[in-house]
Tab-separated table of C-alpha atoms in Angstrom:
chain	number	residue	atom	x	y	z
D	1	UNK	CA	-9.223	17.498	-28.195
D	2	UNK	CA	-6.472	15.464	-28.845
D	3	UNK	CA	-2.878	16.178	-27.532
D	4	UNK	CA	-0.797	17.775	-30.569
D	5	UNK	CA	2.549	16.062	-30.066
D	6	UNK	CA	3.984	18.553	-32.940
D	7	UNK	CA	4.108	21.365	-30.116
D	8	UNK	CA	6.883	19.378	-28.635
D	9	UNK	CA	7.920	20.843	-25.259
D	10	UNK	CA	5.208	22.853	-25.222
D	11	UNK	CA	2.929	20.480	-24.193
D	12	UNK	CA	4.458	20.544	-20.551
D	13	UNK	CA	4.589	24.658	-20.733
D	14	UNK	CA	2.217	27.563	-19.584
D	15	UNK	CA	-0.933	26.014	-19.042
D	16	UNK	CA	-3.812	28.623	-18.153
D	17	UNK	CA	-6.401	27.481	-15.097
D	18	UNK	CA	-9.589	28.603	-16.528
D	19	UNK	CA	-9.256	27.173	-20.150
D	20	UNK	CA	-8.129	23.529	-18.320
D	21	UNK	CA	-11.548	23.702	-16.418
D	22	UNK	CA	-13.872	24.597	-19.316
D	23	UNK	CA	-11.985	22.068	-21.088
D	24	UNK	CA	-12.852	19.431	-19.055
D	25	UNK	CA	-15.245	20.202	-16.148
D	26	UNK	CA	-13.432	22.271	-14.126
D	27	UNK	CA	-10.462	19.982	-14.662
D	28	UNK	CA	-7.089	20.702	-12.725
D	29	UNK	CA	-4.920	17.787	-13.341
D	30	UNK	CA	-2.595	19.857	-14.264
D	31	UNK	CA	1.303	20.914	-13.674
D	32	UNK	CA	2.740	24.036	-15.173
D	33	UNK	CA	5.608	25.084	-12.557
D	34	UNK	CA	8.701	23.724	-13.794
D	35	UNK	CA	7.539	23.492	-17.539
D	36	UNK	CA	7.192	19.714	-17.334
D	37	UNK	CA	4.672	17.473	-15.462
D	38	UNK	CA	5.567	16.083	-12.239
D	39	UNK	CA	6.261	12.441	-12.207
D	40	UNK	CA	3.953	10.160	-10.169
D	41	UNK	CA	5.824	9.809	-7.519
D	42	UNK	CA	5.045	13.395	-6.382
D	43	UNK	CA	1.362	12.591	-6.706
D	44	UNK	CA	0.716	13.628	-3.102
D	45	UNK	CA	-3.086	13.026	-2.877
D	46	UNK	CA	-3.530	9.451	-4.558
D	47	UNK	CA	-0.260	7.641	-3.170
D	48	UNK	CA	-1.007	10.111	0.159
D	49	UNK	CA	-4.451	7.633	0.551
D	50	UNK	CA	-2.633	4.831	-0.731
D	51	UNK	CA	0.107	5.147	1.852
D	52	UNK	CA	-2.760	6.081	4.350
D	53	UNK	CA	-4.272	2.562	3.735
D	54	UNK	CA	-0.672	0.605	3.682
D	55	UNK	CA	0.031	2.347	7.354
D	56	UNK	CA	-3.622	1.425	8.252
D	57	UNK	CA	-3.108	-2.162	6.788
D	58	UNK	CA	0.397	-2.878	8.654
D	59	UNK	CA	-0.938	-0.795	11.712
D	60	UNK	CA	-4.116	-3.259	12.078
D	61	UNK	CA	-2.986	-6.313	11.090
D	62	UNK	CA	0.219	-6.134	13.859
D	63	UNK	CA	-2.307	-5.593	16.367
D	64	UNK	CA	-4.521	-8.371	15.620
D	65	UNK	CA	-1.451	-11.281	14.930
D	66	UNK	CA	-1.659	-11.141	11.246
D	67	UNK	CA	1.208	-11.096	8.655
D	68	UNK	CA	1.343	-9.429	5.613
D	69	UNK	CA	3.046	-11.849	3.238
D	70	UNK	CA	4.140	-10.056	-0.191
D	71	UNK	CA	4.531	-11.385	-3.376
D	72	UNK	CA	7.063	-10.691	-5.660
D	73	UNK	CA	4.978	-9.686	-8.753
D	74	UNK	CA	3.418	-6.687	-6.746
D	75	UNK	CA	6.253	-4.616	-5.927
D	76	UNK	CA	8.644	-5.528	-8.781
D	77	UNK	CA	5.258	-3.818	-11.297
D	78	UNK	CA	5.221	-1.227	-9.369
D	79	UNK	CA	8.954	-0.481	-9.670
D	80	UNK	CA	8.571	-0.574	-13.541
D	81	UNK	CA	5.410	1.304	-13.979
D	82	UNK	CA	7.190	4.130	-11.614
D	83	UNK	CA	10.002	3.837	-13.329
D	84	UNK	CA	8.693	4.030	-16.965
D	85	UNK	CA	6.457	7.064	-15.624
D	86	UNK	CA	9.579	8.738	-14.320
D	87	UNK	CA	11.222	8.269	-17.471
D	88	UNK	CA	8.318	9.945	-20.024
D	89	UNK	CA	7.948	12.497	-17.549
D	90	UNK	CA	11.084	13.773	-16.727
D	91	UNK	CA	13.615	12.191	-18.958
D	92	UNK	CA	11.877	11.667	-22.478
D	93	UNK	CA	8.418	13.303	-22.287
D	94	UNK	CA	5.656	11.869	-23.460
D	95	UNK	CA	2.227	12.092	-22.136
D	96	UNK	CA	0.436	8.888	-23.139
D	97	UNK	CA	3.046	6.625	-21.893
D	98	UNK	CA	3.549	8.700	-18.676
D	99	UNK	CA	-0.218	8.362	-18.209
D	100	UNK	CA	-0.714	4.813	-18.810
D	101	UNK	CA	2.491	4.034	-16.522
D	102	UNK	CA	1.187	6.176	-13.910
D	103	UNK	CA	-3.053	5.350	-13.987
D	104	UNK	CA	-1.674	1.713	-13.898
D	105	UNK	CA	0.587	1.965	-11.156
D	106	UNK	CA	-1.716	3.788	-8.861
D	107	UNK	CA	-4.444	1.368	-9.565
D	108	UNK	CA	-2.218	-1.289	-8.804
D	109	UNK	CA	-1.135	0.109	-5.384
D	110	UNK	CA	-4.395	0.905	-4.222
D	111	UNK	CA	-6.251	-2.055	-4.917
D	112	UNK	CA	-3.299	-4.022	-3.328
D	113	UNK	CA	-3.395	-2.035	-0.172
D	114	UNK	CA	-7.674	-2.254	-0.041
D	115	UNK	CA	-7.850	-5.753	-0.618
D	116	UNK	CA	-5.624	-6.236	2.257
D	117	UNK	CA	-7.978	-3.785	4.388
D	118	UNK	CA	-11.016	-5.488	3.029
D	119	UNK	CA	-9.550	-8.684	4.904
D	120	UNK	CA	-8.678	-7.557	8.190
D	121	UNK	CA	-12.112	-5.709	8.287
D	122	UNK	CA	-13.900	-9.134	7.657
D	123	UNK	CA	-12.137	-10.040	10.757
D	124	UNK	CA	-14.462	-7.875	13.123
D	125	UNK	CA	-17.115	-8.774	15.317
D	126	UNK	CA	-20.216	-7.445	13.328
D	127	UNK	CA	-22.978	-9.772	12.910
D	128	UNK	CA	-23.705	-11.471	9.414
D	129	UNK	CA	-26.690	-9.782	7.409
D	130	UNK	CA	-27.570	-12.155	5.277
D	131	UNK	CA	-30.718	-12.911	6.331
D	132	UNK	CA	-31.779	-9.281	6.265
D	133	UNK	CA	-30.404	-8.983	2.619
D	134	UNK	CA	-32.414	-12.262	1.914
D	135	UNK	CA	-35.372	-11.090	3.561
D	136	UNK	CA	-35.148	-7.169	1.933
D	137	UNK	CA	-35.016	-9.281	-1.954
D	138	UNK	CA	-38.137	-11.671	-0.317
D	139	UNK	CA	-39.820	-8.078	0.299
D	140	UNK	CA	-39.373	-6.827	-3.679
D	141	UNK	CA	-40.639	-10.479	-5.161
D	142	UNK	CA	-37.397	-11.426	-5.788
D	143	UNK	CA	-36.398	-15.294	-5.807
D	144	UNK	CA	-32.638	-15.823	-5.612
D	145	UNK	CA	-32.833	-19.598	-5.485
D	146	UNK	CA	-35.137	-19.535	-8.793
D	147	UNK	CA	-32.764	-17.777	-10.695
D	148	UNK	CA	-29.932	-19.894	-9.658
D	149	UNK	CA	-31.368	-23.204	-10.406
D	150	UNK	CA	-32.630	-21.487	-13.540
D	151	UNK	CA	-28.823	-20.732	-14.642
D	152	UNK	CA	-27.501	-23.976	-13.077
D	153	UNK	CA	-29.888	-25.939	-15.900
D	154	UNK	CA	-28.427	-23.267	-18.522
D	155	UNK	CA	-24.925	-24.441	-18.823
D	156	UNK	CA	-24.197	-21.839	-21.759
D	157	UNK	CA	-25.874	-19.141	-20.047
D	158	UNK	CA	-23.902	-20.320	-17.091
D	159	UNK	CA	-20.134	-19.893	-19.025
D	160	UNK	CA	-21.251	-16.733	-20.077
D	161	UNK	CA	-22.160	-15.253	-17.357
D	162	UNK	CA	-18.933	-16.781	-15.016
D	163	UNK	CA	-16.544	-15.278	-18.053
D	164	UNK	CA	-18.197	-11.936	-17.886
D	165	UNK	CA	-18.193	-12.022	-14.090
D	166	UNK	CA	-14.134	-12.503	-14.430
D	167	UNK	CA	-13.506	-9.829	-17.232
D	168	UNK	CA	-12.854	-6.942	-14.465
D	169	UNK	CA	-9.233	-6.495	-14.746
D	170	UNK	CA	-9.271	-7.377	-18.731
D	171	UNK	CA	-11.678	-4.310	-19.098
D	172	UNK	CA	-9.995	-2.354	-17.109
D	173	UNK	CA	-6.433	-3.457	-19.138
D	174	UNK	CA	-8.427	-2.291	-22.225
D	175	UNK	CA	-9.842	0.842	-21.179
D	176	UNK	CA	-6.260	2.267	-19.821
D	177	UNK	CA	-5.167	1.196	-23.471
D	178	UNK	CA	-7.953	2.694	-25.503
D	179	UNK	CA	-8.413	6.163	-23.747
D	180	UNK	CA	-3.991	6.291	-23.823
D	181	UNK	CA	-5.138	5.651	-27.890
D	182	UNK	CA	-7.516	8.432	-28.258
D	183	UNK	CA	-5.849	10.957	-26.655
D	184	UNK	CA	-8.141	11.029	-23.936
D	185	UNK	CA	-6.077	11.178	-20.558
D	186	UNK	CA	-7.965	13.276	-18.678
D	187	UNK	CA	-10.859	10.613	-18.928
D	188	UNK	CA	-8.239	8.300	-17.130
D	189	UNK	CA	-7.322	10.235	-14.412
D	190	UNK	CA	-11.067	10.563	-13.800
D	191	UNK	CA	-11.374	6.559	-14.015
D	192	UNK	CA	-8.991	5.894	-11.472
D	193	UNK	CA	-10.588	8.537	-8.680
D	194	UNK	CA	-13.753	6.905	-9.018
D	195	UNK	CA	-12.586	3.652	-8.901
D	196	UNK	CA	-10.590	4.640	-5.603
D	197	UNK	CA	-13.339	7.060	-4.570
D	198	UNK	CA	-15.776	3.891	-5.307
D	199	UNK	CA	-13.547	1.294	-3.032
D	200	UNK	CA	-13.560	4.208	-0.169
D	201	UNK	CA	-17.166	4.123	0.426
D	202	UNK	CA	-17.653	0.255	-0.476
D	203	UNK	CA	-15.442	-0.936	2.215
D	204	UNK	CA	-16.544	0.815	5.418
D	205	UNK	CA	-20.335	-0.380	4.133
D	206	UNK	CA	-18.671	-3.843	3.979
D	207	UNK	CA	-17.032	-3.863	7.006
D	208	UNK	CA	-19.892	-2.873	9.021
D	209	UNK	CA	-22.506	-5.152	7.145
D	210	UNK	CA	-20.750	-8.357	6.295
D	211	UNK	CA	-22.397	-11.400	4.479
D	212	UNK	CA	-21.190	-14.692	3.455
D	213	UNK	CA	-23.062	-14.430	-0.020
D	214	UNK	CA	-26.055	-16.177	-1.145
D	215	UNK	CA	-24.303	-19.017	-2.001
D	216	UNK	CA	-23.946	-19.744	1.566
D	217	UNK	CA	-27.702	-18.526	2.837
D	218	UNK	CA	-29.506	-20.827	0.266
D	219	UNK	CA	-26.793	-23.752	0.773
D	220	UNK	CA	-25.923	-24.346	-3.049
D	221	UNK	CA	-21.700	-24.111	-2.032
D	222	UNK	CA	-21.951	-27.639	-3.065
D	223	UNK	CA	-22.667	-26.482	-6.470
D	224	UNK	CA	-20.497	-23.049	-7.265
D	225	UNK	CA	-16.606	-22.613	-6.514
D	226	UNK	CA	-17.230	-20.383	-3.711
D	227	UNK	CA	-13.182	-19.186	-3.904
D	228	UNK	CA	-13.861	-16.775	-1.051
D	229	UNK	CA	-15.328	-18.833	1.399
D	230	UNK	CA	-12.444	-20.488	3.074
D	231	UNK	CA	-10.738	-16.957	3.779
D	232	UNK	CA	-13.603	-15.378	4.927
D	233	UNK	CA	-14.149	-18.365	7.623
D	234	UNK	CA	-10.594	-18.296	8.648
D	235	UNK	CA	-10.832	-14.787	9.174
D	236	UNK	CA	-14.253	-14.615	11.540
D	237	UNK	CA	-12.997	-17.711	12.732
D	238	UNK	CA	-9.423	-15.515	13.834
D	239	UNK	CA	-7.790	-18.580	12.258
D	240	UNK	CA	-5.624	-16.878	9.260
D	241	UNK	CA	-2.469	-16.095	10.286
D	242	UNK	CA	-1.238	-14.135	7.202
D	243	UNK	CA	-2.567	-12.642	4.289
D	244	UNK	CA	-0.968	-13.183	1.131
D	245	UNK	CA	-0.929	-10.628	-1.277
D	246	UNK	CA	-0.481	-12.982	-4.097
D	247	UNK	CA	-3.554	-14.830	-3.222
D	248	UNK	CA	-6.111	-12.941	-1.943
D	249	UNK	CA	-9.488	-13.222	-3.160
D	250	UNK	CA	-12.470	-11.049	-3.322
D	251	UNK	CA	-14.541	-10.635	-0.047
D	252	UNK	CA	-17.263	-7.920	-0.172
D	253	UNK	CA	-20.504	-9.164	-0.452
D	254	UNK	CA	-22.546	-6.274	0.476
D	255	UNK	CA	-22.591	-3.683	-1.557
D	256	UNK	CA	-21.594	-5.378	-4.792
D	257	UNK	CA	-18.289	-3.888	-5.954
D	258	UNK	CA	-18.741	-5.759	-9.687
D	259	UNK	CA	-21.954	-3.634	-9.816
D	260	UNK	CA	-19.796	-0.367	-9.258
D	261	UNK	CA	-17.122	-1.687	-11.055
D	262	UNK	CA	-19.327	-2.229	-14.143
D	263	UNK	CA	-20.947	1.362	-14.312
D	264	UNK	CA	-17.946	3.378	-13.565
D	265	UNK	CA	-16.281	1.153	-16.658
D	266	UNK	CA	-20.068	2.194	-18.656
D	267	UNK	CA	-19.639	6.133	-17.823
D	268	UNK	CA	-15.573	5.998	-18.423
D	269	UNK	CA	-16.293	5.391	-22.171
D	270	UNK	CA	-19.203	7.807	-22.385
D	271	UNK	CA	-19.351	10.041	-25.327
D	272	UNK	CA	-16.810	7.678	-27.269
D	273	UNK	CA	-19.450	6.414	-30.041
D	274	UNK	CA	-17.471	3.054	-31.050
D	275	UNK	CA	-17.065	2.044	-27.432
D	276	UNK	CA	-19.352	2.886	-25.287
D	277	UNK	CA	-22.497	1.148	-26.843
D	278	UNK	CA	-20.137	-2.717	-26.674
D	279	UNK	CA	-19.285	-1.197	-22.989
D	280	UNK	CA	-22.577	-0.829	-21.730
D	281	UNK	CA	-23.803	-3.941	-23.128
D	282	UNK	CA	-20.448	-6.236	-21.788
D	283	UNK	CA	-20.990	-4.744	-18.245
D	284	UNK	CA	-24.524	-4.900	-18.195
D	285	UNK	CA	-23.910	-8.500	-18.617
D	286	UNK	CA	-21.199	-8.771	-16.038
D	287	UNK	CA	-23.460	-6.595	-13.069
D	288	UNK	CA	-26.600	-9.394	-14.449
D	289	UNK	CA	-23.237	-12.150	-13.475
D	290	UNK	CA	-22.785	-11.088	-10.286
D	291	UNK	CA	-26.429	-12.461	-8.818
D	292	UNK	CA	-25.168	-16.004	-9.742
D	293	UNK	CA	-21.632	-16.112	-10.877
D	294	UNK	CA	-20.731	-13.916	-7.885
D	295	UNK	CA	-23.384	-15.119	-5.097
D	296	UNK	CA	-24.680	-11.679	-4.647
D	297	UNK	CA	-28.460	-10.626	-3.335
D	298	UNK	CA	-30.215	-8.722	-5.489
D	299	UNK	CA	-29.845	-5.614	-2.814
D	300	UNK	CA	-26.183	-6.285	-3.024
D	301	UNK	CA	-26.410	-5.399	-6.801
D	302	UNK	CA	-28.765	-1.733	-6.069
D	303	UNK	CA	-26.345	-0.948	-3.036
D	304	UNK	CA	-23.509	-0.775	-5.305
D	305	UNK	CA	-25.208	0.653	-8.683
D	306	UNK	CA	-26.364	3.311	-5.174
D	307	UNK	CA	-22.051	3.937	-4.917
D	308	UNK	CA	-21.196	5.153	-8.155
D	309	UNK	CA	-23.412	8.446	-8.528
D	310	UNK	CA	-22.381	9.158	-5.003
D	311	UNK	CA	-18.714	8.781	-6.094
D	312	UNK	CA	-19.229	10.968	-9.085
D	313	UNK	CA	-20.667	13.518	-6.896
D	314	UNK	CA	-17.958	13.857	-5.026
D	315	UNK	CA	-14.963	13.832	-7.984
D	316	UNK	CA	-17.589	17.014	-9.393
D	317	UNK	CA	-17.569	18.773	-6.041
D	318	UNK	CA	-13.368	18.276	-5.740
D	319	UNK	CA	-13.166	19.319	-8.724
D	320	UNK	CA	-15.562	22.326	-8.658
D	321	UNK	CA	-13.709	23.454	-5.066
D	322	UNK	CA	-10.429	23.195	-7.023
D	323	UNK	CA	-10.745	25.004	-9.788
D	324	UNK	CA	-12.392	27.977	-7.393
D	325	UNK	CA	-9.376	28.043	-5.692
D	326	UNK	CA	-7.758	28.070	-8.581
D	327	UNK	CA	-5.260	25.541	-7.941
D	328	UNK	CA	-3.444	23.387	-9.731
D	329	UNK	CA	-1.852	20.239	-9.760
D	330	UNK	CA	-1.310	16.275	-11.075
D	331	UNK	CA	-3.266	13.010	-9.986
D	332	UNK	CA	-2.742	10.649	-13.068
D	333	UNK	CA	-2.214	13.227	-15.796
D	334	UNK	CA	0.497	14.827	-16.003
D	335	UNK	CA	0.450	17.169	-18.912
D	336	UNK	CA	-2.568	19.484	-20.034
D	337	UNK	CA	-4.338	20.522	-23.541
D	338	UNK	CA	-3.921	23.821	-25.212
């Protein structure tokens, strides 16, 4: 049901426990204390993990020699997103743009602070995998190789599949927009836990089963831009001295984060009849992109399709053990239906 902006202030007024949950599966994104939704900034549980992993990050990478070398970009977007959710929140209220401000900013933060923790982990002393990963698509008749030269002697197959393998963050720019556009903000506060929920089981999996890619195993480097190659070496090599946060590039092999990435984008627009059919076909292509345009092993690809319902799982449960405890409170949204 879409937000009646007629109602004015009462948007941000009374807002009853029970109805919130039937309303949206035991939903309690909620904040009814002082008749107005708390800004992000008091968003204790999502920047709580996201300052978690910035303590962990600084913590880590001071004990193994490694700077942390911000950019500019980072931390000045943050500012304004904050900002510009402070401001529809507290000063001019208004719902979608307090939303969109806030689900940006925390998806900003966190992937910031994870990618940074997804390099020092790469660091560590676990052994490569991927011959086991070669040898586990060997055991299900799968031929990596084939497929690649197959695509290599495609070149229009080939663009498509490298632009759909990029189109992460442009999906994810779109989705924030379209769900702000329909009303539907409780949909985006759900987005960005399971992307965050998604990240927290991918990168302990990562860390203790790192692979170089395919790319590397069947010796086509020659023939791909293998952009994360030279960080990765530096880094099991304990050759990188800092880690720039304007220039990092994606390192997780194992399980395939595009794969998660594409299905929690799919079941985001579920139940929206104009999007989700030109979702699920879009990111079907970009989790078919990954095998080639991303050097992932076909096991890569189930291990992180394998993430997302466990993610989900645990975003119902949360949610479930909330609203039987009847609490209440704000992740991304911060304003409820009638």
């Amino acid at each position: 049901m879409p937000i009646d902006y007629h109602a004015g202030r009462r948007q941000f007024d009374t807002v009853e426990t029970c109805s919130a949950a039937r309303a949206y599966g035991a939903n309690v994104l909620m904040e009814n204390r002082a008749g107005r939704a708390k800004p992000v900034s008091r968003d204790k549980l999502v920047w709580g993990i996201i300052a978690a992993f910035a303590g962990i990050d600084v913590l880590w990478a001071w004990s193994v020699g490694i700077a942390i070398k911000p950019d500019l970009m980072t931390p000045l977007g943050l500012a304004v997103l904050v900002l510009t959710n402070y401001v529809y929140v507290a000063v001019r209220p208004n719902p979608r743009i307090a939303t969109l401000a806030g689900s940006t900013a925390q998806l900003v933060a966190f992937t910031a602070v994870s990618c940074v923790l997804i390099y020092l982990t790469v660091g560590s002393d676990f052994p490569l995998t991927d011959r086991y990963l070669s040898a586990a698509d060997a055991a299900v008749g799968f031929d990596w190789l084939a497929l690649f030269n197959w695509v290599q002697d495609h070149p229009g197959i080939n663009r498509v599949l490298g632009f759909a393998y990029g189109s992460g963050i442009g999906q994810i720019a779109v989705l924030l927009l379209l769900l702000n556009v329909l009303g539907m903000l409780e949909r985006t506060a759900e987005f960005v836990w399971l992307y965050i929920l998604t990240l927290l089981i991918t990168i302990p999996i990562a860390w203790l089963f790192p692979a170089e890619s395919a790319w590397v195993h069947y010796e086509v480097t020659d023939r791909v831009f293998a952009y994360h190659l030279a960080d990765l070496s530096a880094l099991r090599a304990g050759k990188m001295s800092e880690i720039a946060l304007g220039r990092m590039n994606g390192l997780v092999t194992f399980p395939s984060f595009h794969t998660a990435l594409g299905l929690i984008l799919i079941y985001a627009t579920r139940g929206i009849r104009f999007l989700f059919p030109v979702s699920l076909a879009f990111n079907a292509l970009m989790i078919a992109s990954t095998l080639t345009a991303g050097g992932h092993y076909l096991v890569d690809v189930i291990a992180g399709a394998a993430v997302v319902p466990a993610a989900i799982a645990v975003f119902g449960l949360a949610q479930r053990e909330l609203a039987k405890h009847q609490l209440v409170g704000g992740s991304v949204l911060r304003v409820a239906r009638n």
